[in-house]
């Protein structure tokens, strides 16, 4: 087992500086406008110190807190996916020559340190590792392979959180270089830090630290356990795949469609969604060309467009496709559920459609049971 | 080989969209090198005779004269592209479609008998076949360039029809509705502006018209939940693209509710 140490805010600062000195671009949470986004950070001053977020379906508000916590909030609308597969990433470039064309070499991908990654964020990257490894994607793997992860365990879940239902949090179990738990307890404010890799140990050894007291370890662990008991939402995953596969024709999908805007927000804030499209850009005189990969979403019409029209022309089937892929067919495709319980799709849906509620609603209106049982089929359509 | 001939025509509009072509500045010389500007009154008094290969049409049809003219323009060109909210949806002047145009004429003009206007301001596509509609009030000059280049290169233009939300998320803008409760038409509006207003923390005004599958009823319902009155909802939907079907239907439905329910 690797060692566990205690660092203070100065130690966290030293961690950011050490990573920067080692050539990493440290990307972490920071306040932008009225939201916590990810951006390059250079010290703890850039973190949302003493800030918390209040989240519910379709609403997000920042508020101040008086304990000076560095990580007193959960997740904002962005995930590290933004850095691993940047939207619109140019992955090929060429110029016309006298006897054909020449490929232009692209700049090296940055070395990224993902700072303050919540357990659900770490889990989301692991889900995406499966997706992109399966196809050997050079853009994702090129960035992910040289990245460093500083995870932060959760002690205060939001009302939109349900990682506990999926086993992806509130404590991180693997997939990190360094994991921390922040403890603000009256006058004392410290971080229990643990290395998960050799490089993590090496970095941790460079920071001002001390050994933890037993009660500090117990306290930190208890905070995470208590967080699991305070999840705002719950997703019943028991037999969920079979429920969803058995309800492809459930009329309730069209009920959701009455509210769904097909705006794509749920898919673009989801940390595991990976769909992209390919665009070619050609200069006016045709001498330069580039191929780029903008983010795409299963909620757009173009996404399922084949000769003759889109396969899913109405919003009901599009929402069904998204939820069923995420929670059911993802399991057959990649061996895990595609949801990590971060709650972003709930908070950032402009009209507050809630994946946990809709999955439960389909289960309640299970058409297989309605057919077998005595209750009328009409009940399921209301 | 002769360069393709480009024509630009104006109907009821403010000229802003066709000026986007001149606004290209850096790219303008390159454009002039690949097309022959054959009929563009804003740029040159020299007019080459038809036929034209590609014609850009700005503005809406508002008079019987417009109606005749657009037929002729259609006959004289191979490809017809309409540009801007006026040409694609009837424009801000389509607000008159909810009123009696004779009342306006009598009120505004000393000699209303000289005015020969249609009751409605309508898009070009109501009268002739349109090969491509480029949205916006005004259009994006980059999208205009993309459409022209795609036409010249014989490929489909990259002009997405999804919502403004995609542009916000791509740019990294936090949602103005979710993060500070500002009403925003972005979820039902077609992308193309680069999410201009939300990038400055304001709600979208719907300049690019309804997106491909605009669920205006759901968004309006959410506006109501946020505290907007039906009058405010009607006003938000009746802007530059008021006459576009998805916006029009919901604004009509909400207006009917005001009439039933009284002042609110």
Coordinates of C-alpha atoms in Angstrom, one line a residue:
Chain A
X1 CA 0.0 0.0 0.0
X2 CA 1.2 3.5 -0.8
X3 CA 1.6 6.0 1.9
X4 CA -1.0 8.5 3.0
X5 CA 0.0 12.0 4.1
X6 CA -1.6 15.2 5.4
X7 CA -1.1 18.4 3.5
X8 CA -2.5 21.9 4.1
X9 CA -3.5 24.6 1.7
X10 CA 0.2 25.5 1.3
X11 CA 0.7 21.8 0.3
X12 CA -2.1 22.1 -2.3
X13 CA -0.4 25.2 -3.7
X14 CA 2.9 23.3 -3.8
X15 CA 1.1 20.5 -5.6
X16 CA -0.2 22.8 -8.4
X17 CA 3.3 24.4 -8.7
X18 CA 5.0 21.1 -8.8
X19 CA 2.8 19.8 -11.5
X20 CA 3.3 23.0 -13.5
X21 CA 7.1 22.7 -13.1
X22 CA 6.9 19.1 -14.3
X23 CA 5.5 20.4 -17.6
X24 CA 1.8 19.8 -17.0
X25 CA -0.9 22.3 -17.9
X26 CA -3.0 22.1 -14.6
X27 CA -6.7 22.2 -15.4
X28 CA -9.1 22.7 -12.5
X29 CA -12.3 24.2 -11.3
X30 CA -12.5 28.0 -11.3
X31 CA -15.3 30.6 -11.2
X32 CA -16.2 32.1 -14.6
X33 CA -19.1 34.4 -14.5
X34 CA -21.8 32.7 -12.4
X35 CA -20.6 29.2 -12.9
X36 CA -17.6 26.9 -12.0
X37 CA -15.9 25.9 -15.2
X38 CA -12.6 24.2 -15.9
X39 CA -9.6 26.3 -16.9
X40 CA -5.9 26.5 -16.5
X41 CA -5.0 27.2 -12.8
X42 CA -1.7 28.3 -11.4
X43 CA -2.4 28.4 -7.6
X44 CA -5.2 27.8 -5.1
X45 CA -6.2 31.4 -5.6
X46 CA -7.7 30.3 -8.9
X47 CA -9.9 27.7 -7.2
X48 CA -13.5 28.7 -6.1
X49 CA -12.4 29.2 -2.5
X50 CA -15.3 29.6 -0.1
X51 CA -17.9 29.0 -2.9
X52 CA -20.6 26.4 -3.2
X53 CA -23.1 25.5 -5.8
X54 CA -26.8 24.9 -5.4
X55 CA -28.1 22.6 -8.0
X56 CA -31.5 21.2 -8.9
X57 CA -33.2 20.1 -12.1
X58 CA -32.7 23.0 -14.6
X59 CA -31.1 25.3 -12.0
X60 CA -27.6 26.1 -10.8
X61 CA -26.6 29.0 -8.5
X62 CA -23.3 29.9 -6.8
X63 CA -23.3 30.9 -3.2
X64 CA -20.6 31.8 -0.7
X65 CA -19.7 29.6 2.2
X66 CA -17.9 30.8 5.3
X67 CA -15.4 28.0 5.9
X68 CA -12.9 28.8 3.2
X69 CA -13.1 25.3 1.7
X70 CA -11.2 24.8 -1.6
X71 CA -13.5 22.1 -2.9
X72 CA -16.9 23.0 -1.3
X73 CA -18.9 22.4 -4.5
X74 CA -19.6 19.5 -6.8
X75 CA -19.3 19.5 -10.6
X76 CA -20.1 22.3 -13.1
X77 CA -21.3 21.9 -16.6
X78 CA -18.0 20.9 -18.1
X79 CA -16.0 17.7 -17.7
X80 CA -12.4 16.9 -18.7
X81 CA -13.8 15.4 -21.9
X82 CA -13.5 19.0 -23.1
X83 CA -9.7 18.6 -22.9
X84 CA -9.4 15.0 -24.0
X85 CA -11.5 15.4 -27.2
X86 CA -11.7 19.1 -27.7
X87 CA -14.7 20.2 -29.7
X88 CA -13.7 20.9 -33.3
X89 CA -10.3 19.4 -32.8
X90 CA -8.3 19.4 -36.1
X91 CA -6.8 16.0 -36.5
X92 CA -5.5 16.2 -40.1
X93 CA -4.1 19.1 -42.2
X94 CA -2.7 19.1 -45.7
X95 CA -1.5 21.5 -48.4
X96 CA -1.6 21.2 -52.1
X97 CA 1.8 20.7 -53.8
X98 CA 2.9 20.6 -57.5
X99 CA 2.7 16.9 -57.6
X100 CA -0.1 16.1 -55.1
X101 CA -0.4 17.0 -51.5
X102 CA 1.6 17.1 -48.3
X103 CA 0.5 16.4 -44.8
X104 CA 1.2 19.1 -42.3
X105 CA 2.4 18.0 -38.9
X106 CA 0.1 19.0 -36.1
X107 CA 1.4 20.4 -32.7
X108 CA 2.0 17.9 -29.9
X109 CA -1.0 17.5 -27.6
X110 CA -0.6 19.2 -24.2
X111 CA 0.4 17.4 -21.0
X112 CA -2.7 17.8 -18.9
X113 CA -3.1 17.5 -15.1
X114 CA -6.7 17.1 -14.2
X115 CA -7.0 18.8 -10.9
X116 CA -9.8 18.4 -8.4
X117 CA -11.4 15.6 -10.4
X118 CA -14.4 14.2 -8.5
X119 CA -14.8 10.4 -8.3
X120 CA -17.5 10.6 -10.9
X121 CA -15.1 12.5 -13.2
X122 CA -12.5 9.9 -12.7
X123 CA -15.0 7.1 -13.4
X124 CA -16.2 9.0 -16.6
X125 CA -12.6 9.1 -17.9
X126 CA -12.4 5.3 -17.2
X127 CA -15.6 4.8 -19.2
X128 CA -14.2 6.8 -22.0
X129 CA -10.9 4.9 -21.9
X130 CA -12.9 1.8 -22.8
X131 CA -14.7 3.6 -25.7
X132 CA -11.6 5.2 -27.2
X133 CA -9.3 2.3 -26.6
X134 CA -11.6 0.0 -28.5
X135 CA -11.0 2.1 -31.7
X136 CA -7.5 3.2 -30.9
X137 CA -8.4 6.8 -31.1
X138 CA -5.2 8.8 -31.4
X139 CA -6.7 12.2 -30.2
X140 CA -8.1 10.9 -27.0
X141 CA -5.4 8.3 -26.2
X142 CA -2.6 10.8 -27.1
X143 CA -3.9 13.2 -24.5
X144 CA -5.1 10.8 -21.9
X145 CA -1.9 8.7 -21.9
X146 CA 0.2 11.6 -20.8
X147 CA -2.2 13.1 -18.3
X148 CA -2.0 13.2 -14.5
X149 CA -5.1 13.0 -12.3
X150 CA -5.6 14.7 -8.9
X151 CA -8.9 13.4 -7.6
X152 CA -10.9 14.9 -4.7
X153 CA -13.3 12.7 -2.7
X154 CA -16.8 14.1 -2.1
X155 CA -18.3 14.8 1.3
X156 CA -21.2 17.1 0.2
X157 CA -23.2 15.7 -2.7
X158 CA -25.7 17.9 -4.6
X159 CA -29.4 17.1 -4.7
X160 CA -28.7 16.0 -8.3
X161 CA -26.0 13.5 -7.4
X162 CA -26.5 9.7 -7.6
X163 CA -23.0 8.3 -8.0
X164 CA -23.7 6.0 -5.1
X165 CA -26.2 4.1 -7.2
X166 CA -23.6 3.4 -9.8
X167 CA -20.6 2.7 -7.5
X168 CA -18.6 5.5 -9.0
X169 CA -18.4 7.6 -5.8
X170 CA -18.5 9.5 -3.5
X171 CA -15.0 8.0 -2.8
X172 CA -12.5 7.3 -5.5
X173 CA -11.1 3.8 -5.6
X174 CA -8.7 3.8 -8.6
X175 CA -7.8 5.7 -11.7
X176 CA -5.9 8.6 -10.0
X177 CA -2.3 9.6 -9.4
X178 CA -3.2 11.5 -6.2
X179 CA -6.5 11.4 -4.3
X180 CA -7.4 13.9 -1.6
X181 CA -10.1 14.3 1.0
X182 CA -10.6 17.9 2.2
X183 CA -11.4 18.2 5.9
X184 CA -12.7 21.5 7.3
X185 CA -13.3 20.9 11.0
X186 CA -13.6 24.0 13.1
X187 CA -10.2 25.7 13.1
X188 CA -8.4 22.9 11.3
X189 CA -8.4 22.7 7.6
X190 CA -6.3 19.9 6.0
X191 CA -6.2 17.4 3.2
X192 CA -5.6 13.7 3.4
X193 CA -3.6 12.9 0.3
X194 CA -2.9 9.4 -1.0
X195 CA -0.8 8.4 -4.1
X196 CA -2.3 5.9 -6.6
X197 CA 0.7 5.6 -8.9
X198 CA 4.5 5.8 -8.8
X199 CA 4.4 9.3 -10.3
X200 CA 1.8 10.3 -7.7
X201 CA 4.1 9.1 -4.9
X202 CA 7.0 11.0 -6.4
X203 CA 5.0 14.2 -6.6
X204 CA 3.5 13.8 -3.1
X205 CA 7.0 13.3 -1.6
X206 CA 8.0 16.8 -2.9
X207 CA 5.2 18.5 -0.9
X208 CA 5.4 19.9 2.6
X209 CA 3.4 17.2 4.5
X210 CA 3.1 15.3 7.8
X211 CA 1.9 11.9 8.8
X212 CA -1.9 11.6 9.5
X213 CA -3.3 10.9 13.0
X214 CA -5.5 7.9 13.1
X215 CA -8.6 10.0 14.0
X216 CA -8.0 12.2 11.0
X217 CA -8.1 9.2 8.7
X218 CA -11.2 7.9 10.4
X219 CA -12.9 11.3 10.2
X220 CA -12.1 11.8 6.5
X221 CA -13.3 8.3 5.7
X222 CA -16.5 8.9 7.7
X223 CA -17.2 12.1 5.7
X224 CA -17.2 10.1 2.5
X225 CA -19.3 7.3 3.9
X226 CA -21.8 9.9 5.1
X227 CA -21.9 11.5 1.7
X228 CA -23.0 8.2 0.2
X229 CA -26.0 8.3 2.6
X230 CA -26.9 11.8 1.5
X231 CA -27.2 11.3 -2.3
X232 CA -30.0 13.6 -3.7
X233 CA -31.1 11.1 -6.2
X234 CA -31.1 7.4 -6.8
X235 CA -31.0 5.3 -10.0
X236 CA -32.3 1.7 -9.7
X237 CA -30.0 -0.3 -11.9
X238 CA -31.5 -3.7 -11.0
X239 CA -32.5 -5.3 -14.2
X240 CA -32.5 -1.9 -15.9
X241 CA -31.1 -3.1 -19.2
X242 CA -33.9 -5.6 -19.5
X243 CA -36.5 -3.1 -18.5
X244 CA -35.3 -0.6 -21.2
X245 CA -34.9 -3.2 -23.9
X246 CA -38.4 -4.4 -23.1
X247 CA -39.9 -0.9 -23.4
X248 CA -38.7 0.3 -26.8
X249 CA -42.3 0.8 -27.8
X250 CA -43.5 2.3 -24.5
X251 CA -45.7 5.3 -25.3
X252 CA -44.2 7.2 -22.4
X253 CA -41.2 8.1 -24.6
X254 CA -43.5 10.4 -26.5
X255 CA -44.6 12.0 -23.2
X256 CA -41.0 12.9 -22.4
X257 CA -40.7 14.3 -26.0
X258 CA -43.4 16.9 -25.2
X259 CA -41.0 18.4 -22.7
X260 CA -37.7 17.6 -24.5
X261 CA -36.2 20.5 -26.5
X262 CA -33.8 18.3 -28.5
X263 CA -31.4 21.1 -27.7
X264 CA -28.5 18.6 -27.0
X265 CA -27.5 20.0 -23.7
X266 CA -27.7 16.7 -21.8
X267 CA -25.3 15.0 -24.2
X268 CA -22.9 17.9 -24.3
X269 CA -22.6 18.2 -20.5
X270 CA -22.4 14.4 -20.1
X271 CA -18.8 13.4 -19.3
X272 CA -19.1 10.0 -21.0
X273 CA -20.9 11.0 -24.3
X274 CA -18.4 10.7 -27.1
X275 CA -20.3 11.3 -30.3
X276 CA -18.6 13.5 -32.9
X277 CA -19.0 14.3 -36.5
X278 CA -16.3 15.0 -39.2
X279 CA -16.0 18.2 -41.1
X280 CA -13.7 19.0 -43.9
X281 CA -12.6 22.6 -44.3
X282 CA -11.1 23.7 -47.6
X283 CA -9.6 27.1 -48.3
X284 CA -11.3 29.3 -51.0
X285 CA -8.5 28.5 -53.6
X286 CA -8.5 24.8 -52.6
X287 CA -4.8 24.9 -51.6
X288 CA -5.2 24.0 -47.9
X289 CA -7.5 21.4 -46.3
X290 CA -8.1 20.3 -42.8
X291 CA -10.3 17.7 -41.2
X292 CA -11.9 18.5 -37.9
X293 CA -14.0 16.7 -35.3
X294 CA -16.8 18.8 -33.8
X295 CA -18.9 17.4 -31.0
X296 CA -22.1 15.8 -32.2
X297 CA -25.2 14.7 -30.4
X298 CA -27.9 12.0 -30.9
X299 CA -30.5 14.7 -30.5
X300 CA -29.7 16.4 -33.8
X301 CA -31.4 15.4 -37.0
X302 CA -28.2 15.1 -39.0
X303 CA -26.9 12.5 -36.5
X304 CA -29.1 9.8 -37.8
X305 CA -29.4 11.0 -41.3
X306 CA -29.0 8.3 -44.0
X307 CA -30.1 8.3 -47.6
X308 CA -33.7 9.4 -47.6
X309 CA -33.9 11.1 -44.2
X310 CA -33.1 10.8 -40.5
X311 CA -33.7 7.5 -38.8
X312 CA -35.1 9.2 -35.7
X313 CA -37.1 12.2 -37.1
X314 CA -39.1 12.8 -33.9
X315 CA -37.8 13.7 -30.4
X316 CA -39.3 10.7 -28.6
X317 CA -37.0 8.1 -30.3
X318 CA -34.1 10.5 -29.9
X319 CA -34.5 10.7 -26.1
X320 CA -35.1 6.9 -26.0
X321 CA -31.9 6.4 -28.0
X322 CA -29.9 8.5 -25.6
X323 CA -31.2 7.0 -22.3
X324 CA -31.3 3.5 -23.6
X325 CA -27.8 3.7 -24.9
X326 CA -26.4 5.3 -21.8
X327 CA -28.1 2.9 -19.3
X328 CA -28.6 -0.3 -21.3
X329 CA -26.9 -1.0 -24.7
X330 CA -23.7 0.6 -23.4
X331 CA -23.4 -2.4 -21.1
X332 CA -23.4 -4.8 -24.2
X333 CA -21.1 -2.5 -26.1
X334 CA -18.5 -1.5 -23.5
X335 CA -19.2 -3.8 -20.5
X336 CA -20.4 -1.1 -18.1
X337 CA -23.3 1.4 -17.7
X338 CA -22.5 4.6 -19.5
X339 CA -23.7 6.8 -16.7
X340 CA -21.5 7.8 -13.7
X341 CA -24.2 9.6 -11.7
X342 CA -22.8 13.1 -11.9
X343 CA -26.2 14.7 -12.4
X344 CA -25.1 17.2 -15.0
X345 CA -27.8 16.2 -17.5
X346 CA -30.4 16.9 -14.8
X347 CA -29.0 20.3 -13.7
X348 CA -28.2 21.6 -17.2
X349 CA -31.4 20.5 -19.0
X350 CA -33.0 23.9 -19.6
X351 CA -36.4 22.4 -18.8
X352 CA -35.1 20.1 -16.0
X353 CA -35.7 16.6 -17.5
X354 CA -34.3 14.1 -15.0
X355 CA -32.7 10.9 -16.2
X356 CA -33.3 9.1 -12.8
X357 CA -37.0 10.0 -12.8
X358 CA -37.5 9.1 -16.5
X359 CA -35.8 5.7 -16.0
X360 CA -38.0 5.1 -13.0
X361 CA -41.1 6.2 -14.9
X362 CA -40.4 3.7 -17.7
X363 CA -39.9 1.0 -15.1
X364 CA -43.2 1.9 -13.4
X365 CA -44.9 1.8 -16.8
X366 CA -43.2 -1.4 -17.9
X367 CA -45.3 -2.5 -20.9
X368 CA -44.3 -6.1 -20.4
X369 CA -46.0 -6.1 -17.0
X370 CA -49.0 -4.2 -18.2
X371 CA -49.6 -6.8 -20.9
X372 CA -49.2 -9.7 -18.4
X373 CA -51.0 -8.0 -15.5
X374 CA -54.5 -6.7 -15.2
X375 CA -53.9 -3.0 -15.1
X376 CA -55.0 -1.2 -18.2
X377 CA -52.6 -0.2 -20.9
X378 CA -54.0 3.3 -20.8
X379 CA -52.4 3.9 -17.4
X380 CA -49.0 3.7 -19.0
X381 CA -49.7 6.5 -21.5
X382 CA -50.8 9.1 -19.0
Chain B
X1 CA -12.8 29.0 -68.2
X2 CA -15.3 31.7 -67.4
X3 CA -15.9 32.5 -63.7
X4 CA -19.4 31.7 -62.3
X5 CA -21.6 34.8 -62.4
X6 CA -23.0 36.1 -59.1
X7 CA -26.0 38.3 -58.7
X8 CA -27.3 40.0 -55.5
X9 CA -30.9 41.2 -55.2
X10 CA -32.7 43.1 -52.5
X11 CA -36.4 43.0 -51.5
X12 CA -38.0 44.5 -48.3
X13 CA -34.9 44.6 -46.0
X14 CA -32.3 46.7 -44.4
X15 CA -29.3 45.8 -46.7
X16 CA -27.4 44.4 -43.7
X17 CA -27.2 40.9 -45.1
X18 CA -25.9 41.7 -48.5
X19 CA -23.4 44.0 -46.9
X20 CA -22.1 40.9 -45.1
X21 CA -20.6 40.1 -48.5
X22 CA -18.6 43.3 -48.6
X23 CA -17.9 42.9 -44.9
X24 CA -15.8 39.8 -45.7
X25 CA -12.9 42.2 -46.1
X26 CA -9.9 39.8 -45.9
X27 CA -11.6 37.2 -48.0
X28 CA -13.3 39.6 -50.4
X29 CA -10.4 39.7 -52.9
X30 CA -10.3 35.9 -52.9
X31 CA -14.0 35.7 -53.6
X32 CA -13.6 38.2 -56.4
X33 CA -11.0 35.9 -57.8
X34 CA -13.3 32.9 -58.1
X35 CA -16.6 34.5 -59.0
X36 CA -17.6 37.3 -61.4
X37 CA -19.7 39.9 -59.6
X38 CA -22.3 40.4 -62.3
X39 CA -25.1 42.2 -60.6
X40 CA -24.6 43.7 -57.2
X41 CA -25.8 47.3 -56.9
X42 CA -24.2 47.9 -53.5
X43 CA -20.8 47.1 -54.9
X44 CA -20.8 48.2 -58.5
X45 CA -23.0 50.1 -61.0
X46 CA -21.8 47.8 -63.7
X47 CA -24.5 45.2 -64.4
X48 CA -23.8 42.2 -66.7
X49 CA -26.8 40.7 -68.4
X50 CA -28.4 37.4 -67.2
X51 CA -28.3 34.5 -67.0
X52 CA -26.5 34.2 -63.6
X53 CA -25.0 31.1 -62.0
X54 CA -25.8 32.0 -58.4
X55 CA -28.1 34.6 -57.1
X56 CA -28.3 35.8 -53.5
X57 CA -31.7 37.3 -52.5
X58 CA -32.2 39.5 -49.4
X59 CA -35.5 40.7 -48.1
X60 CA -39.1 39.7 -48.0
X61 CA -41.9 39.9 -50.5
X62 CA -44.2 42.8 -49.5
X63 CA -45.7 44.2 -52.8
X64 CA -47.3 42.8 -56.0
X65 CA -44.2 44.3 -57.8
X66 CA -41.9 42.2 -55.6
X67 CA -43.9 39.1 -56.5
X68 CA -43.4 39.7 -60.2
X69 CA -39.7 40.5 -59.7
X70 CA -38.8 37.4 -57.8
X71 CA -40.3 35.2 -60.6
X72 CA -38.1 36.9 -63.1
X73 CA -35.0 36.6 -60.8
X74 CA -35.7 32.9 -60.4
X75 CA -35.9 32.5 -64.2
X76 CA -32.5 34.2 -64.7
X77 CA -30.4 32.1 -62.3
X78 CA -29.3 28.5 -61.9
X79 CA -29.0 28.6 -58.1
X80 CA -31.0 30.9 -55.9
X81 CA -29.9 31.3 -52.3
X82 CA -32.0 33.5 -49.9
X83 CA -30.1 35.3 -47.2
X84 CA -31.4 36.6 -43.8
X85 CA -34.5 36.5 -41.7
X86 CA -36.5 38.7 -44.1
X87 CA -35.9 36.5 -47.1
X88 CA -36.3 33.2 -45.2
X89 CA -39.1 34.1 -42.7
X90 CA -40.6 37.5 -43.7
X91 CA -38.4 39.5 -41.3
X92 CA -39.4 42.0 -38.5
X93 CA -41.8 43.6 -41.0
X94 CA -43.9 40.4 -40.9
X95 CA -45.3 41.8 -37.6
X96 CA -47.8 43.5 -39.8
X97 CA -49.2 40.1 -40.7
X98 CA -51.1 40.2 -37.4
X99 CA -52.6 43.6 -38.3
X100 CA -54.5 45.3 -41.1
X101 CA -52.0 46.8 -43.6
X102 CA -54.6 49.4 -44.8
X103 CA -54.7 50.9 -41.3
X104 CA -51.0 51.5 -41.4
X105 CA -51.2 53.0 -44.9
X106 CA -53.9 55.4 -43.8
X107 CA -52.0 56.4 -40.7
X108 CA -48.6 56.8 -42.3
X109 CA -49.1 58.1 -45.8
X110 CA -50.7 61.4 -46.9
X111 CA -51.8 59.6 -50.1
X112 CA -52.4 56.0 -49.2
X113 CA -53.9 55.4 -52.6
X114 CA -50.4 55.5 -54.1
X115 CA -49.4 52.5 -51.9
X116 CA -49.7 49.1 -53.4
X117 CA -48.7 46.7 -50.6
X118 CA -49.6 43.1 -49.9
X119 CA -51.4 42.3 -46.6
X120 CA -48.5 40.0 -45.5
X121 CA -44.7 40.1 -45.6
X122 CA -43.6 36.6 -46.5
X123 CA -40.4 34.7 -47.3
X124 CA -39.1 34.3 -50.9
X125 CA -39.8 30.5 -50.7
X126 CA -43.6 31.2 -50.6
X127 CA -43.3 32.3 -54.3
X128 CA -40.4 30.5 -56.0
X129 CA -38.2 27.4 -55.5
X130 CA -35.2 28.3 -53.3
X131 CA -32.1 26.1 -53.4
X132 CA -30.7 27.1 -50.0
X133 CA -31.9 29.3 -47.2
X134 CA -29.2 31.1 -45.1
X135 CA -30.7 32.2 -41.8
X136 CA -29.8 35.1 -39.5
X137 CA -30.5 38.8 -38.7
X138 CA -28.1 39.5 -40.0
X139 CA -26.5 36.4 -41.6
X140 CA -23.1 35.4 -40.5
X141 CA -20.5 36.4 -43.0
X142 CA -18.6 33.2 -42.3
X143 CA -21.7 31.1 -43.1
X144 CA -22.2 33.2 -46.3
X145 CA -18.6 32.4 -47.3
X146 CA -19.1 28.7 -46.5
X147 CA -22.2 28.6 -48.7
X148 CA -20.5 30.3 -51.6
X149 CA -17.4 28.2 -51.3
X150 CA -19.5 25.0 -51.1
X151 CA -21.4 26.0 -54.2
X152 CA -18.2 26.7 -56.1
X153 CA -16.6 23.4 -54.9
X154 CA -19.8 21.5 -55.7
X155 CA -20.3 20.2 -52.1
X156 CA -23.0 20.4 -49.4
X157 CA -22.4 23.5 -47.2
X158 CA -21.6 22.9 -43.5
X159 CA -24.5 24.9 -42.1
X160 CA -25.9 23.1 -39.1
X161 CA -29.6 23.3 -38.3
X162 CA -29.3 22.3 -34.6
X163 CA -29.8 24.6 -31.7
X164 CA -27.7 27.5 -30.4
X165 CA -27.0 25.4 -27.3
X166 CA -24.5 23.4 -29.3
X167 CA -22.5 26.6 -30.0
X168 CA -22.7 27.6 -26.3
X169 CA -21.4 24.2 -25.2
X170 CA -18.7 24.1 -27.8
X171 CA -17.5 27.6 -26.8
X172 CA -17.7 26.7 -23.1
X173 CA -20.5 29.2 -22.2
X174 CA -22.4 28.3 -19.1
X175 CA -26.2 28.2 -19.8
X176 CA -27.7 31.6 -19.0
X177 CA -31.1 30.0 -18.2
X178 CA -29.8 27.4 -15.8
X179 CA -27.1 29.5 -14.2
X180 CA -28.9 32.8 -13.7
X181 CA -32.5 32.3 -14.9
X182 CA -32.3 34.5 -17.9
X183 CA -35.0 33.6 -20.5
X184 CA -33.2 32.4 -23.7
X185 CA -34.5 31.3 -27.1
X186 CA -31.3 29.4 -27.7
X187 CA -32.7 25.9 -27.2
X188 CA -35.3 26.4 -30.0
X189 CA -33.2 28.7 -32.3
X190 CA -30.9 27.5 -35.1
X191 CA -27.2 27.9 -34.5
X192 CA -25.0 30.1 -36.8
X193 CA -24.4 33.3 -34.8
X194 CA -21.7 31.6 -32.7
X195 CA -24.0 32.0 -29.6
X196 CA -23.3 35.7 -29.7
X197 CA -25.8 36.9 -27.0
X198 CA -25.2 34.1 -24.5
X199 CA -21.5 34.7 -24.8
X200 CA -22.2 38.1 -23.2
X201 CA -24.5 36.6 -20.6
X202 CA -27.7 37.5 -22.4
X203 CA -30.5 35.4 -23.6
X204 CA -30.8 34.5 -27.3
X205 CA -33.3 36.6 -29.3
X206 CA -33.9 34.0 -31.9
X207 CA -32.2 35.9 -34.8
X208 CA -31.5 32.7 -36.8
X209 CA -35.1 31.4 -36.6
X210 CA -36.4 28.0 -35.4
X211 CA -34.0 25.1 -35.2
X212 CA -34.7 21.9 -37.0
X213 CA -37.1 20.5 -34.4
X214 CA -38.0 23.5 -32.3
X215 CA -40.2 22.6 -29.3
X216 CA -41.4 26.1 -28.7
X217 CA -44.4 24.9 -26.6
X218 CA -42.1 23.3 -24.0
X219 CA -39.7 26.3 -23.8
X220 CA -42.7 28.7 -23.5
X221 CA -44.1 26.5 -20.8
X222 CA -40.7 26.8 -19.0
X223 CA -40.7 30.6 -19.5
X224 CA -44.1 30.7 -17.8
X225 CA -42.7 28.6 -14.9
X226 CA -39.9 31.2 -14.7
X227 CA -42.5 33.9 -14.2
X228 CA -43.0 35.4 -17.7
X229 CA -46.5 36.5 -18.6
X230 CA -48.1 35.3 -21.8
X231 CA -47.6 38.8 -23.3
X232 CA -43.9 38.6 -22.6
X233 CA -43.7 35.1 -24.1
X234 CA -45.6 36.3 -27.2
X235 CA -43.2 39.3 -27.5
X236 CA -40.1 37.1 -27.2
X237 CA -41.3 34.9 -30.0
X238 CA -42.3 37.8 -32.2
X239 CA -39.0 39.2 -33.3
X240 CA -37.1 39.0 -36.6
X241 CA -38.5 35.5 -37.2
X242 CA -42.0 36.1 -35.9
X243 CA -43.6 34.5 -39.0
X244 CA -41.5 31.4 -39.0
X245 CA -43.9 28.5 -38.4
X246 CA -42.6 27.2 -35.1
X247 CA -42.4 30.6 -33.5
X248 CA -45.7 31.8 -35.0
X249 CA -47.7 28.8 -33.8
X250 CA -46.7 29.1 -30.2
X251 CA -47.0 32.9 -30.2
X252 CA -50.5 32.5 -31.6
X253 CA -51.4 29.9 -29.0
X254 CA -50.1 32.1 -26.2
X255 CA -51.9 35.2 -27.6
X256 CA -55.2 33.2 -27.6
X257 CA -54.6 32.5 -23.9
X258 CA -54.2 36.2 -23.2
X259 CA -57.5 36.9 -24.9
X260 CA -59.2 34.2 -22.9
X261 CA -57.6 35.0 -19.7
X262 CA -57.6 38.8 -19.8
X263 CA -54.7 41.2 -19.2
X264 CA -52.0 38.6 -18.3

